[in-house]
Amino acid sequence: METVPNPDSPSSEGFTTTSPNASASSSSPAAGSNPSSSPPSVPSPSRYESQKRRDWNTFGQYLKNHRPPLSLSRCSGAHVLEFLRYLDQFGKTKVHTQMCPFFGHPNPPAPCPCPLRQAWGSLDALIGRLRAAYEENGGKPEANPFGARAVRLYLREVREMQAKARGISYEKKKRRKPPPPSHQGGQPDAGPSDRPRSPPPATGATA
């Protein structure tokens, strides 16, 4: 997605304090242990999981800065829409207004003063990650504010508006059907019913 503020709090970084004695004892191998053996490495999170965690932290910080502060349990689809509109100030996608001469032009030849917005694709992916993070953090699917009808309608409106303003199409491309397998020589193999039949044997004349 596009540039989004990342107000991760220090508590989310998992800082811990250790005493010097503890660090010294941890650096020396224990008696009877094999110094060559190492603990199994923990696999690093995928790019999707890392981005989902950052998005969830960003939304949590947004709720804390909300006036008045808003708890997650009281968050609704209307608050999600406020959050999406708040993110527009960090967008990098030029969305032409109807008064702009480049309205509907996919490649404008000159700059214009039209505002920058979050692209529809970025918002759609963001909502998908937040919707999954909400349920992973104990939220009930039926109360998920990121799956509210108002949010779906808003994303649809943004898609249609940006498609017209930017002169592009967001329609999914249909997959082409693979061509039928070609037979050698350009002719299909003759099946049992396609093979020429021999004429019946001639019978003698009857008296």
GROMACS .gro file of C-alpha atoms in nm:
model
  207
    1MET     CA    1   0.000   0.000   0.000
    2GLU     CA    2   0.098   0.363  -0.015
    3THR     CA    3   0.271   0.564   0.252
    4VAL     CA    4   0.085   0.525   0.578
    5PRO     CA    5   0.203   0.659   0.912
    6ASN     CA    6   0.341   0.391   1.139
    7PRO     CA    7   0.295   0.510   1.498
    8ASP     CA    8   0.410   0.185   1.655
    9SER     CA    9   0.431   0.234   2.029
   10PRO     CA   10   0.747   0.125   2.216
   11SER     CA   11   0.544  -0.137   2.398
   12SER     CA   12   0.483  -0.317   2.069
   13GLU     CA   13   0.856  -0.359   2.009
   14GLY     CA   14   0.885  -0.602   2.300
   15PHE     CA   15   1.164  -0.425   2.492
   16THR     CA   16   1.285  -0.615   2.799
   17THR     CA   17   1.546  -0.538   3.061
   18THR     CA   18   1.802  -0.784   3.195
   19SER     CA   19   2.048  -0.758   3.481
   20PRO     CA   20   2.425  -0.781   3.416
   21ASN     CA   21   2.446  -1.105   3.616
   22ALA     CA   22   2.175  -1.260   3.406
   23SER     CA   23   2.349  -1.160   3.084
   24ALA     CA   24   2.682  -1.295   3.210
   25SER     CA   25   2.530  -1.626   3.311
   26SER     CA   26   2.348  -1.658   2.984
   27SER     CA   27   2.669  -1.603   2.787
   28SER     CA   28   2.857  -1.889   2.957
   29PRO     CA   29   2.766  -2.244   2.850
   30ALA     CA   30   2.600  -2.458   3.115
   31ALA     CA   31   2.772  -2.765   3.245
   32GLY     CA   32   2.703  -3.071   3.040
   33SER     CA   33   2.559  -2.875   2.750
   34ASN     CA   34   2.682  -2.904   2.397
   35PRO     CA   35   2.822  -2.565   2.289
   36SER     CA   36   2.792  -2.661   1.923
   37SER     CA   37   2.415  -2.711   1.944
   38SER     CA   38   2.200  -2.404   1.878
   39PRO     CA   39   1.828  -2.351   1.939
   40PRO     CA   40   1.604  -2.392   1.635
   41SER     CA   41   1.559  -2.070   1.443
   42VAL     CA   42   1.215  -1.914   1.452
   43PRO     CA   43   1.085  -1.841   1.099
   44SER     CA   44   1.043  -1.472   1.032
   45PRO     CA   45   0.688  -1.351   0.959
   46SER     CA   46   0.586  -1.312   0.601
   47ARG     CA   47   0.556  -0.975   0.434
   48TYR     CA   48   0.179  -0.996   0.459
   49GLU     CA   49   0.188  -1.073   0.833
   50SER     CA   50   0.434  -0.790   0.899
   51GLN     CA   51   0.221  -0.543   0.707
   52LYS     CA   52  -0.093  -0.663   0.884
   53ARG     CA   53   0.071  -0.605   1.224
   54ARG     CA   54   0.178  -0.253   1.124
   55ASP     CA   55  -0.171  -0.172   0.996
   56TRP     CA   56  -0.328  -0.301   1.316
   57ASN     CA   57  -0.092  -0.091   1.528
   58THR     CA   58  -0.165   0.214   1.315
   59PHE     CA   59  -0.539   0.171   1.359
   60GLY     CA   60  -0.496   0.118   1.733
   61GLN     CA   61  -0.299   0.442   1.758
   62TYR     CA   62  -0.570   0.617   1.560
   63LEU     CA   63  -0.830   0.505   1.814
   64LYS     CA   64  -0.615   0.632   2.101
   65ASN     CA   65  -0.575   0.973   1.935
   66HIS     CA   66  -0.947   0.991   1.860
   67ARG     CA   67  -1.137   1.266   2.038
   68PRO     CA   68  -1.285   1.139   2.255
   69PRO     CA   69  -1.065   0.824   2.276
   70LEU     CA   70  -1.242   0.526   2.126
   71SER     CA   71  -1.219   0.166   2.238
   72LEU     CA   72  -1.211  -0.116   1.987
   73SER     CA   73  -1.529  -0.269   2.128
   74ARG     CA   74  -1.721   0.051   2.042
   75CYS     CA   75  -1.571   0.091   1.698
   76SER     CA   76  -1.823   0.080   1.413
   77GLY     CA   77  -1.818   0.098   1.036
   78ALA     CA   78  -1.856   0.477   1.059
   79HIS     CA   79  -1.530   0.500   1.252
   80VAL     CA   80  -1.359   0.285   0.989
   81LEU     CA   81  -1.475   0.531   0.721
   82GLU     CA   82  -1.329   0.818   0.926
   83PHE     CA   83  -1.000   0.628   0.939
   84LEU     CA   84  -0.994   0.575   0.562
   85ARG     CA   85  -1.062   0.944   0.497
   86TYR     CA   86  -0.788   1.033   0.745
   87LEU     CA   87  -0.540   0.825   0.543
   88ASP     CA   88  -0.613   1.022   0.227
   89GLN     CA   89  -0.378   1.297   0.339
   90PHE     CA   90  -0.090   1.052   0.303
   91GLY     CA   91  -0.193   0.932  -0.043
   92LYS     CA   92   0.021   0.954  -0.356
   93THR     CA   93  -0.239   0.888  -0.625
   94LYS     CA   94  -0.356   1.186  -0.829
   95VAL     CA   95  -0.736   1.187  -0.857
   96HIS     CA   96  -0.861   1.446  -1.107
   97THR     CA   97  -1.174   1.645  -1.036
   98GLN     CA   98  -1.446   1.689  -1.297
   99MET     CA   99  -1.335   2.050  -1.352
  100CYS     CA  100  -0.981   1.939  -1.437
  101PRO     CA  101  -0.898   1.924  -1.810
  102PHE     CA  102  -0.723   1.593  -1.747
  103PHE     CA  103  -1.030   1.426  -1.598
  104GLY     CA  104  -1.046   1.073  -1.739
  105HIS     CA  105  -0.694   1.100  -1.886
  106PRO     CA  106  -0.479   0.800  -1.786
  107ASN     CA  107  -0.153   0.981  -1.873
  108PRO     CA  108  -0.192   1.357  -1.820
  109PRO     CA  109   0.069   1.553  -2.019
  110ALA     CA  110   0.115   1.822  -1.753
  111PRO     CA  111   0.081   1.865  -1.376
  112CYS     CA  112  -0.241   1.984  -1.220
  113PRO     CA  113  -0.352   2.097  -0.873
  114CYS     CA  114  -0.586   1.802  -0.818
  115PRO     CA  115  -0.556   1.635  -0.475
  116LEU     CA  116  -0.360   1.323  -0.392
  117ARG     CA  117  -0.555   1.034  -0.248
  118GLN     CA  118  -0.504   0.677  -0.138
  119ALA     CA  119  -0.550   0.447  -0.435
  120TRP     CA  120  -0.852   0.219  -0.427
  121GLY     CA  121  -0.633  -0.092  -0.447
  122SER     CA  122  -0.438   0.015  -0.138
  123LEU     CA  123  -0.755   0.081   0.062
  124ASP     CA  124  -0.911  -0.248  -0.045
  125ALA     CA  125  -0.602  -0.444   0.060
  126LEU     CA  126  -0.581  -0.250   0.386
  127ILE     CA  127  -0.939  -0.334   0.482
  128GLY     CA  128  -0.875  -0.700   0.406
  129ARG     CA  129  -0.577  -0.709   0.640
  130LEU     CA  130  -0.754  -0.519   0.918
  131ARG     CA  131  -1.058  -0.741   0.887
  132ALA     CA  132  -0.841  -1.048   0.941
  133ALA     CA  133  -0.645  -0.884   1.225
  134TYR     CA  134  -0.965  -0.789   1.406
  135GLU     CA  135  -1.078  -1.151   1.431
  136GLU     CA  136  -0.726  -1.274   1.513
  137ASN     CA  137  -0.725  -1.038   1.811
  138GLY     CA  138  -1.045  -1.179   1.959
  139GLY     CA  139  -1.310  -0.989   1.766
  140LYS     CA  140  -1.631  -1.163   1.664
  141PRO     CA  141  -1.686  -1.201   1.289
  142GLU     CA  142  -2.047  -1.080   1.310
  143ALA     CA  143  -1.931  -0.760   1.487
  144ASN     CA  144  -1.634  -0.692   1.258
  145PRO     CA  145  -1.652  -0.318   1.170
  146PHE     CA  146  -1.419  -0.367   0.872
  147GLY     CA  147  -1.676  -0.593   0.709
  148ALA     CA  148  -1.965  -0.350   0.756
  149ARG     CA  149  -2.189  -0.279   0.460
  150ALA     CA  150  -2.104   0.093   0.475
  151VAL     CA  151  -1.735   0.011   0.429
  152ARG     CA  152  -1.804  -0.210   0.128
  153LEU     CA  153  -2.017   0.060  -0.032
  154TYR     CA  154  -1.750   0.322   0.032
  155LEU     CA  155  -1.482   0.111  -0.135
  156ARG     CA  156  -1.709   0.055  -0.433
  157GLU     CA  157  -1.768   0.429  -0.468
  158VAL     CA  158  -1.396   0.502  -0.445
  159ARG     CA  159  -1.325   0.243  -0.714
  160GLU     CA  160  -1.582   0.384  -0.953
  161MET     CA  161  -1.483   0.745  -0.889
  162GLN     CA  162  -1.111   0.683  -0.935
  163ALA     CA  163  -1.171   0.472  -1.245
  164LYS     CA  164  -1.354   0.763  -1.410
  165ALA     CA  165  -1.118   1.032  -1.283
  166ARG     CA  166  -0.801   0.847  -1.386
  167GLY     CA  167  -0.938   0.693  -1.704
  168ILE     CA  168  -0.853   0.340  -1.600
  169SER     CA  169  -1.047   0.023  -1.542
  170TYR     CA  170  -1.039  -0.191  -1.230
  171GLU     CA  171  -1.228  -0.477  -1.390
  172LYS     CA  172  -1.066  -0.813  -1.342
  173LYS     CA  173  -0.926  -0.962  -1.658
  174LYS     CA  174  -1.094  -1.280  -1.767
  175ARG     CA  175  -0.870  -1.579  -1.803
  176ARG     CA  176  -0.832  -1.700  -2.155
  177LYS     CA  177  -0.935  -2.056  -2.216
  178PRO     CA  178  -0.643  -2.276  -2.323
  179PRO     CA  179  -0.658  -2.378  -2.691
  180PRO     CA  180  -0.768  -2.735  -2.761
  181PRO     CA  181  -0.482  -2.982  -2.807
  182SER     CA  182  -0.369  -3.002  -3.167
  183HIS     CA  183  -0.329  -3.340  -3.339
  184GLN     CA  184  -0.025  -3.431  -3.538
  185GLY     CA  185  -0.051  -3.371  -3.909
  186GLY     CA  186  -0.348  -3.141  -3.864
  187GLN     CA  187  -0.594  -3.427  -3.888
  188PRO     CA  188  -0.751  -3.606  -3.591
  189ASP     CA  189  -0.679  -3.968  -3.543
  190ALA     CA  190  -0.941  -4.186  -3.703
  191GLY     CA  191  -1.151  -4.369  -3.450
  192PRO     CA  192  -1.322  -4.698  -3.500
  193SER     CA  193  -1.629  -4.530  -3.649
  194ASP     CA  194  -1.420  -4.307  -3.880
  195ARG     CA  195  -1.231  -4.586  -4.054
  196PRO     CA  196  -1.361  -4.682  -4.400
  197ARG     CA  197  -1.557  -5.000  -4.406
  198SER     CA  198  -1.488  -5.269  -4.665
  199PRO     CA  199  -1.778  -5.348  -4.899
  200PRO     CA  200  -1.974  -5.666  -4.828
  201PRO     CA  201  -1.865  -5.974  -5.029
  202ALA     CA  202  -2.048  -6.030  -5.358
  203THR     CA  203  -2.301  -6.314  -5.359
  204GLY     CA  204  -2.374  -6.542  -5.654
  205ALA     CA  205  -2.686  -6.502  -5.868
  206THR     CA  206  -2.980  -6.703  -5.756
  207ALA     CA  207  -3.180  -6.919  -5.999
   0.00000   0.00000   0.00000
